[in-house]
Short mmCIF file of C-alpha atoms in Angstrom, two decimals:
data_model
loop_
_atom_site.label_atom_id
_atom_site.label_comp_id
_atom_site.label_asym_id
_atom_site.label_seq_id
_atom_site.Cartn_x
_atom_site.Cartn_y
_atom_site.Cartn_z
CA MET A 29 -79.25 23.93 123.91
CA LYS A 30 -79.29 25.48 120.45
CA THR A 31 -76.35 25.13 118.13
CA THR A 32 -75.82 27.81 115.48
CA ILE A 33 -74.20 26.68 112.25
CA THR A 34 -73.20 28.84 109.29
CA ALA A 35 -72.56 27.42 105.82
CA LEU A 36 -70.88 29.30 102.98
CA ASP A 37 -71.65 27.89 99.54
CA PHE A 38 -69.85 29.01 96.37
CA GLY A 39 -72.11 28.49 93.36
CA THR A 40 -71.23 29.45 89.81
CA SER A 41 -73.34 32.62 89.88
CA LYS A 42 -73.97 33.35 93.57
CA ILE A 43 -72.42 33.02 97.01
CA VAL A 44 -74.93 31.87 99.61
CA THR A 45 -74.56 32.19 103.37
CA LEU A 46 -77.02 30.06 105.30
CA VAL A 47 -77.36 30.23 109.08
CA ALA A 48 -79.26 27.48 110.90
CA GLU A 49 -80.08 26.68 114.50
CA ASN A 50 -80.76 23.15 115.61
CA SER A 51 -81.84 21.74 118.93
CA GLY A 52 -83.61 18.73 120.31
CA SER A 53 -86.96 20.10 119.14
CA SER A 54 -85.97 21.24 115.65
CA ARG A 55 -83.89 19.43 113.06
CA CYS A 56 -82.94 22.64 111.28
CA ASP A 57 -84.41 26.09 111.64
CA ILE A 58 -82.97 28.49 109.05
CA VAL A 59 -82.58 31.87 110.76
CA GLY A 60 -80.44 33.82 108.30
CA THR A 61 -79.74 33.93 104.58
CA GLY A 62 -77.42 36.06 102.49
CA ILE A 63 -77.06 35.92 98.73
CA ALA A 64 -74.51 37.79 96.61
CA ALA A 65 -74.25 37.54 92.84
CA TYR A 66 -70.69 37.21 91.53
CA ASP A 67 -68.80 36.07 88.44
CA GLY A 68 -68.24 32.52 89.66
CA TYR A 69 -65.46 30.15 88.68
CA LEU A 70 -64.32 27.66 86.10
CA ALA A 71 -62.02 24.70 86.60
CA ASP A 72 -58.90 26.89 86.50
CA GLY A 73 -60.03 29.34 89.20
CA TRP A 74 -62.11 32.46 89.92
CA ASN A 75 -63.42 34.50 87.01
CA ASN A 76 -63.05 37.77 88.93
CA PRO A 77 -60.76 37.24 91.95
CA GLY A 78 -60.49 40.97 92.65
CA ASP A 79 -64.21 41.21 93.44
CA LEU A 80 -64.46 37.99 95.44
CA ASN A 81 -63.88 39.33 98.96
CA ASP A 82 -66.47 42.07 98.53
CA GLN A 83 -69.12 39.57 97.44
CA ILE A 84 -68.26 37.15 100.25
CA ALA A 85 -68.64 40.03 102.71
CA LYS A 86 -71.99 41.06 101.17
CA SER A 87 -73.37 37.54 101.43
CA ILE A 88 -72.34 37.19 105.07
CA THR A 89 -73.48 40.70 106.03
CA ASP A 90 -76.90 40.14 104.47
CA ALA A 91 -77.31 36.98 106.56
CA GLU A 92 -76.22 38.83 109.72
CA LYS A 93 -78.99 41.39 109.27
CA GLN A 94 -81.50 38.66 110.10
CA LEU A 95 -79.71 37.49 113.27
CA LYS A 96 -80.83 40.19 115.72
CA HIS A 97 -77.44 41.91 115.98
CA ARG A 98 -75.43 38.71 116.31
CA LYS A 99 -72.18 38.57 114.35
CA ILE A 100 -71.02 35.64 112.27
CA THR A 101 -67.51 34.65 113.30
CA HIS A 102 -67.26 30.95 112.35
CA LEU A 103 -67.98 29.45 108.94
CA ASN A 104 -68.26 25.99 107.39
CA VAL A 105 -67.28 26.13 103.73
CA GLY A 106 -68.57 23.95 100.92
CA VAL A 107 -66.06 22.82 98.31
CA PRO A 108 -67.73 22.83 94.86
CA ALA A 109 -67.56 19.72 92.71
CA ALA A 110 -65.33 21.55 90.22
CA PHE A 111 -62.61 21.70 92.89
CA THR A 112 -62.86 18.06 93.99
CA LYS A 113 -61.97 14.61 92.77
CA VAL A 114 -63.45 11.29 93.87
CA TYR A 115 -61.36 8.20 94.50
CA SER A 116 -63.07 4.86 95.14
CA THR A 117 -61.04 1.97 96.46
CA GLU A 118 -61.69 -1.54 97.74
CA ALA A 119 -60.25 -2.78 101.02
CA ARG A 120 -60.56 -5.86 103.19
CA VAL A 121 -59.88 -6.94 106.76
CA THR A 122 -59.93 -10.34 108.50
CA LEU A 123 -62.53 -10.88 111.21
CA THR A 124 -61.20 -12.56 114.34
CA GLY A 125 -62.53 -14.37 117.38
CA THR A 126 -64.27 -17.67 118.07
CA ASP A 127 -67.54 -16.34 116.70
CA PRO A 128 -66.32 -13.63 114.31
CA ARG A 129 -68.84 -10.89 113.62
CA VAL A 130 -68.35 -7.40 112.22
CA THR A 131 -67.79 -4.82 114.95
CA PRO A 132 -67.47 -1.03 114.83
CA GLN A 133 -63.74 -1.55 115.31
CA ASP A 134 -63.64 -3.68 112.13
CA VAL A 135 -65.34 -0.86 110.24
CA LYS A 136 -62.74 1.60 111.49
CA ALA A 137 -60.03 -0.86 110.47
CA ILE A 138 -61.33 -1.21 106.93
CA PHE A 139 -61.39 2.57 106.58
CA ARG A 140 -57.75 2.70 107.69
CA ALA A 141 -56.95 -0.01 105.15
CA ALA A 142 -58.73 1.95 102.42
CA GLU A 143 -56.77 5.07 103.34
CA LYS A 144 -53.53 3.13 102.88
CA THR A 145 -54.72 1.93 99.48
CA LEU A 146 -55.59 5.51 98.58
CA GLY A 147 -52.01 6.54 99.25
CA ASP A 148 -51.18 10.23 99.36
CA PRO A 149 -53.60 12.05 97.02
CA VAL A 150 -52.86 15.58 95.90
CA GLY A 151 -55.32 17.63 97.91
CA VAL A 152 -57.30 17.47 101.14
CA VAL A 153 -59.71 14.64 101.99
CA VAL A 154 -62.97 16.38 102.95
CA HIS A 155 -65.32 13.40 102.92
CA SER A 156 -65.17 9.61 103.08
CA SER A 157 -68.05 7.17 102.98
CA PRO A 158 -68.94 3.56 102.08
CA ALA A 159 -70.55 2.44 98.84
CA TRP A 160 -71.02 -1.04 100.27
CA PHE A 161 -69.73 -3.70 102.67
CA CYS A 162 -69.56 -7.42 101.99
CA VAL A 163 -68.86 -10.35 104.34
CA ASP A 164 -67.27 -13.47 102.85
CA ASP A 165 -68.26 -12.51 99.27
CA GLY A 166 -71.91 -12.53 100.26
CA LYS A 167 -74.59 -9.94 99.67
CA LYS A 168 -73.64 -6.25 99.69
CA HIS A 169 -74.75 -4.26 102.73
CA ILE A 170 -74.48 -0.66 103.84
CA GLU A 171 -74.78 -1.57 107.55
CA PRO A 172 -72.59 -4.63 108.24
CA VAL A 173 -72.16 -4.45 112.03
CA GLY A 174 -73.21 -7.79 113.54
CA LEU A 175 -72.85 -9.87 110.37
CA LYS A 176 -71.00 -13.16 110.84
CA GLY A 177 -68.06 -14.24 108.70
CA ARG A 178 -64.30 -14.42 108.27
CA GLU A 179 -63.56 -11.43 106.05
CA LEU A 180 -65.04 -7.96 105.59
CA ARG A 181 -64.69 -6.20 102.22
CA ALA A 182 -65.77 -2.69 101.36
CA MET A 183 -65.80 -0.09 98.63
CA ILE A 184 -64.84 3.23 100.19
CA SER A 185 -65.10 6.60 98.44
CA PHE A 186 -62.92 9.61 99.27
CA VAL A 187 -63.73 13.14 98.14
CA VAL A 188 -60.48 15.09 97.81
CA ALA A 189 -60.55 18.87 97.59
CA ASP A 190 -58.12 20.91 95.50
CA ARG A 191 -55.60 22.37 97.93
CA TYR A 192 -55.63 25.61 95.94
CA PHE A 193 -59.31 26.14 96.76
CA VAL A 194 -58.94 25.22 100.44
CA ASP A 195 -55.87 27.41 101.00
CA GLU A 196 -57.19 30.31 98.90
CA VAL A 197 -60.59 30.47 100.61
CA ASN A 198 -59.13 29.91 104.07
CA GLN A 199 -56.64 32.76 103.60
CA ARG A 200 -59.31 35.10 102.26
CA LEU A 201 -61.70 34.42 105.12
CA GLN A 202 -58.98 34.69 107.77
CA SER A 203 -57.91 38.05 106.34
CA MET A 204 -61.55 39.16 106.67
CA GLY A 205 -61.66 38.12 110.32
CA TYR A 206 -63.55 34.82 110.03
CA ILE A 207 -62.63 31.38 111.40
CA VAL A 208 -63.18 28.37 109.16
CA ASP A 209 -64.43 25.42 111.22
CA GLY A 210 -64.24 22.98 108.34
CA PHE A 211 -64.47 22.26 104.63
CA TYR A 212 -67.19 19.94 103.34
CA SER A 213 -68.02 18.31 100.02
CA THR A 214 -70.98 20.18 98.55
CA ALA A 215 -71.59 17.35 96.09
CA ALA A 216 -71.71 14.73 98.86
CA GLY A 217 -74.19 16.78 100.86
CA GLU A 218 -76.40 17.34 97.83
CA ALA A 219 -76.37 13.66 96.88
CA MET A 220 -77.19 12.43 100.39
CA LEU A 221 -80.02 14.95 100.85
CA PHE A 222 -81.79 14.58 97.51
CA LEU A 223 -81.24 10.91 96.66
CA SER A 224 -83.15 8.37 98.73
CA GLU A 225 -81.47 5.41 100.41
CA GLU A 226 -83.40 3.08 98.11
CA ASP A 227 -82.13 4.88 95.00
CA ARG A 228 -78.57 4.98 96.28
CA ASP A 229 -78.57 1.30 97.19
CA ARG A 230 -79.48 0.51 93.56
CA THR A 231 -76.90 3.01 92.19
CA CYS A 232 -78.27 6.26 90.77
CA ALA A 233 -77.13 9.54 89.24
CA LEU A 234 -77.62 13.22 89.99
CA ILE A 235 -77.13 15.90 87.32
CA ASP A 236 -76.81 19.47 88.58
CA ILE A 237 -76.94 21.97 85.72
CA GLY A 238 -75.87 25.31 87.17
CA TYR A 239 -75.14 28.66 85.58
CA LEU A 240 -71.59 28.03 84.36
CA ASN A 241 -71.12 24.29 84.74
CA THR A 242 -72.81 20.92 85.06
CA ASP A 243 -71.91 18.41 87.78
CA VAL A 244 -72.43 14.72 87.05
CA MET A 245 -72.51 12.41 90.08
CA ILE A 246 -73.02 8.67 90.30
CA VAL A 247 -73.89 7.45 93.77
CA GLU A 248 -73.94 4.02 95.40
CA GLY A 249 -74.75 3.38 99.04
CA ASP A 250 -73.60 6.37 101.05
CA ALA A 251 -70.87 7.29 98.57
CA ILE A 252 -70.26 9.25 95.42
CA ILE A 253 -68.37 6.76 93.27
CA TYR A 254 -67.98 9.03 90.23
CA LEU A 255 -67.91 12.82 89.94
CA ASP A 256 -67.01 15.13 87.09
CA THR A 257 -67.76 18.70 86.08
CA ILE A 258 -68.63 19.92 82.57
CA ASP A 259 -67.75 23.56 81.93
CA ILE A 260 -71.13 24.32 80.35
CA GLY A 261 -74.32 25.48 82.07
CA GLY A 262 -77.46 27.53 81.75
CA GLY A 263 -75.46 30.73 81.39
CA ASN A 264 -74.01 29.42 78.15
CA ILE A 265 -77.52 29.09 76.77
CA SER A 266 -78.18 32.75 77.58
CA ALA A 267 -74.86 33.79 76.06
CA ASP A 268 -75.67 31.87 72.87
CA LEU A 269 -79.01 33.66 72.63
CA ALA A 270 -77.39 37.05 73.20
CA MET A 271 -74.81 36.44 70.48
CA GLY A 272 -77.06 34.68 68.01
CA LEU A 273 -79.89 37.21 68.28
CA ASP A 274 -77.65 40.25 68.82
CA ILE A 275 -79.36 41.31 72.04
CA PRO A 276 -78.12 42.19 75.56
CA LEU A 277 -77.30 39.22 77.82
CA ARG A 278 -79.86 40.34 80.41
CA ASP A 279 -82.65 40.34 77.83
CA ALA A 280 -81.54 36.93 76.58
CA GLU A 281 -81.65 35.55 80.13
CA GLU A 282 -84.78 37.17 81.51
CA LYS A 283 -87.02 37.66 78.47
CA ILE A 284 -86.23 34.62 76.36
CA LYS A 285 -84.33 31.85 78.13
CA ARG A 286 -86.44 31.84 81.30
CA ARG A 287 -89.68 32.00 79.31
CA TYR A 288 -88.78 29.24 76.89
CA ILE A 289 -90.86 26.05 77.02
CA PHE A 290 -89.57 22.83 75.48
CA GLY A 291 -91.93 20.77 73.36
CA THR A 292 -94.48 21.40 70.64
CA ASP A 293 -97.59 22.13 72.70
CA VAL A 294 -96.94 25.83 73.27
CA THR A 295 -98.89 28.98 72.44
CA GLU A 296 -95.97 31.41 72.39
CA ARG A 297 -94.83 31.64 68.77
CA THR A 298 -92.69 34.80 68.98
CA TYR A 299 -90.45 36.51 71.52
CA ASP A 300 -90.85 40.28 71.44
CA LEU A 301 -88.39 42.76 72.94
CA PRO A 302 -89.56 46.39 73.20
CA GLY A 303 -87.34 49.15 71.93
CA VAL A 304 -85.37 51.07 74.56
CA GLU A 305 -83.05 54.10 74.48
CA GLY A 306 -83.67 54.80 70.83
CA GLN A 307 -83.18 51.19 69.73
CA ALA A 308 -85.83 49.54 67.60
CA ALA A 309 -88.03 46.78 68.99
CA LYS A 310 -87.05 43.25 68.02
CA SER A 311 -89.07 40.10 67.47
CA PHE A 312 -87.82 36.53 67.10
CA THR A 313 -89.65 33.43 66.01
CA ARG A 314 -89.84 30.36 68.19
CA GLU A 315 -87.88 28.48 65.54
CA GLN A 316 -84.97 30.94 65.81
CA VAL A 317 -84.90 30.62 69.59
CA THR A 318 -85.36 26.84 69.56
CA ASP A 319 -82.43 26.28 67.23
CA ILE A 320 -80.09 28.16 69.58
CA ILE A 321 -81.34 26.72 72.88
CA CYS A 322 -81.65 23.11 71.78
CA SER A 323 -78.24 23.15 70.13
CA ARG A 324 -76.59 23.99 73.45
CA VAL A 325 -78.74 21.58 75.50
CA ASP A 326 -77.88 18.84 73.00
CA GLU A 327 -74.21 19.57 73.64
CA ILE A 328 -74.72 19.32 77.40
CA ALA A 329 -76.55 16.00 76.92
CA ASP A 330 -73.74 14.64 74.76
CA GLU A 331 -71.18 15.57 77.41
CA ILE A 332 -73.26 13.91 80.14
CA LYS A 333 -73.47 10.72 78.08
CA LYS A 334 -69.69 10.77 77.70
CA ARG A 335 -69.29 11.07 81.47
CA PHE A 336 -71.64 8.15 82.05
CA ALA A 337 -69.60 6.06 79.61
CA ASP A 338 -66.25 7.14 81.07
CA SER A 339 -67.38 6.35 84.63
CA GLY A 340 -67.26 2.61 84.07
CA VAL A 341 -70.41 2.31 86.21
CA LYS A 342 -73.36 0.43 84.74
CA LEU A 343 -76.56 2.44 85.02
CA GLY A 344 -79.31 -0.04 84.27
CA ASN A 345 -83.07 0.32 84.06
CA TRP A 346 -83.13 0.08 87.84
CA SER A 347 -80.91 3.16 88.21
CA ASN A 348 -82.81 6.41 88.57
CA ILE A 349 -81.37 9.67 87.24
CA TYR A 350 -82.31 13.01 88.81
CA LEU A 351 -81.96 16.59 87.61
CA THR A 352 -81.45 19.71 89.71
CA GLY A 353 -79.80 23.13 89.43
CA GLY A 354 -81.20 26.36 88.00
CA GLY A 355 -79.68 25.98 84.53
CA LEU A 356 -82.46 23.88 83.00
CA SER A 357 -84.88 22.71 85.69
CA PHE A 358 -86.95 25.90 85.62
CA ASN A 359 -87.77 25.53 81.92
CA ARG A 360 -91.01 23.59 81.50
CA GLY A 361 -90.29 20.49 79.49
CA GLY A 362 -86.52 20.85 79.95
CA ARG A 363 -86.15 17.69 82.01
CA GLU A 364 -88.15 15.68 79.47
CA TYR A 365 -86.09 17.08 76.59
CA LEU A 366 -82.86 16.11 78.37
CA ALA A 367 -84.22 12.64 79.08
CA ALA A 368 -84.96 12.11 75.38
CA ARG A 369 -81.41 13.14 74.45
CA LEU A 370 -79.91 10.84 77.11
CA ASP A 371 -82.30 8.03 76.15
CA LYS A 372 -82.95 7.55 79.88
CA MET A 373 -85.73 8.56 82.23
CA VAL A 374 -84.79 11.68 84.19
CA LYS A 375 -86.68 12.57 87.37
CA ASP A 376 -87.11 15.77 89.32
CA THR A 377 -85.43 15.92 92.73
CA PRO A 378 -87.82 16.04 95.69
CA LYS A 379 -88.51 19.39 97.34
CA ARG A 380 -86.90 19.57 100.77
CA THR A 381 -88.08 22.99 101.95
CA MET A 382 -90.70 25.56 101.09
CA THR A 383 -88.41 28.43 102.10
CA PHE A 384 -86.01 27.97 99.17
CA ASN A 385 -86.49 26.80 95.65
CA SER A 386 -84.66 23.52 95.92
CA HIS A 387 -83.31 23.65 92.35
CA SER A 388 -81.50 26.96 92.80
CA TYR A 389 -80.38 26.17 96.33
CA SER A 390 -79.99 22.39 96.23
CA SER A 391 -76.23 22.56 96.76
CA THR A 392 -76.61 24.95 99.71
CA LEU A 393 -79.31 22.85 101.37
CA GLY A 394 -77.29 19.67 100.87
CA LEU A 395 -74.20 21.34 102.29
CA MET A 396 -76.06 22.50 105.40
CA ASP A 397 -77.63 19.06 105.89
CA LEU A 398 -74.20 17.42 105.73
CA ILE A 399 -72.72 19.90 108.21
CA ILE A 400 -75.60 19.42 110.66
CA ASP A 401 -75.33 15.63 110.41
CA THR A 402 -71.63 15.84 111.19
CA VAL A 403 -72.07 18.24 114.11
CA GLU A 404 -74.96 16.24 115.59
CA GLN A 405 -73.20 12.92 115.41
CA ASN A 406 -69.93 14.27 116.77
CA HIS A 407 -71.84 15.31 119.90
CA GLN A 408 -73.73 12.04 120.33
CA PRO A 409 -72.37 8.61 121.27
CA ALA A 410 -72.89 5.84 118.76
CA ARG A 411 -75.99 3.77 119.46
CA ASN A 412 -76.83 0.20 118.52
CA GLY A 413 -79.88 -1.27 116.86
CA GLY A 414 -81.86 1.00 114.56
CA ALA A 415 -79.29 3.81 114.60
CA ILE A 416 -76.43 2.00 112.87
CA ARG A 417 -76.59 4.31 109.83
CA GLU A 418 -76.36 7.27 112.21
CA PHE A 419 -73.28 5.66 113.70
CA PHE A 420 -71.70 5.46 110.26
CA ARG A 421 -72.38 9.15 109.66
CA SER A 422 -70.68 9.93 112.96
CA LEU A 423 -67.71 7.76 112.13
CA PHE A 424 -67.28 8.94 108.57
CA GLY A 425 -67.94 12.64 109.05
CA GLY A 426 -70.97 12.90 106.81
#
């Protein structure tokens, strides 16, 4: 039996509706997509709240056109990183019995203990997951069921959504006639989809440079243990070019920023804009453009370094750092330039689908993957043996 799932993802420059069908024969078949450009958001709210409903409706309607006359009535909504906070807390429980071994019930108990330690955070918990488990101060594990000992410890991460965002979006969608089935952490979905288990077990980082902001995530095990948003993105680079060169923003974005290549081995030495509507043609040297672009990317790099330092998490040589998002990844040499400024190797995220460019749609694809995991596991009983990690995803909702 096919299950139809609809995800609504709020990026900083576009709203994406993604409709997928999954069944026993197909992990995820994308059957509908709708994309609507809008003015996005910053940390203090929507940039153009009066236009938001119209763009939500356009995104959903565009996806419906591909569904053979079926209407979308239920939605799963991604909560952007800018509207979430991450809280990581340690908890412990005593193992009992004559031959004490970790059971699924012990795992549930340690999550309850972690929730008590968390207290009453301001907001809505939309995701919880383990960074690690440890039995009797031994080696860290992500799958502890069956391990023998007297005490189970764990580091549990909670992603808490801003209640303003949850209530605001829920009210808007209800007024438009839609039912919200759930809110999910977009950052958690993105991290779990694009970062391998091996990378996460060694602690790694994901940098998503979008249009208006940059999300910095540090991940361990199955958990985001640090998350922060920088209110600078690729759109700021375009705005700097428009102001510094005295040209329209669209020309700055499409004719200069997107064409720019980082590094010295380039053939393009000038950027020429033809004259339109009586205005004279303009030409800019590569040096003029480089000074503006690199100044802003340097600022982004400095802010990322501050976040790494503030996190309190040690990122050693064993910790891989990945870059995604449309703000810088599309510029050839951009990842290498950022790596030099961070003084760390920065890798490209793996491609997960040929249908979408995974840099522009990485958050949407991660969100959908997280929703499907949750739906699948909620409809399947936990199994033993090789499916323990699947059991955790069922238990933890992600």
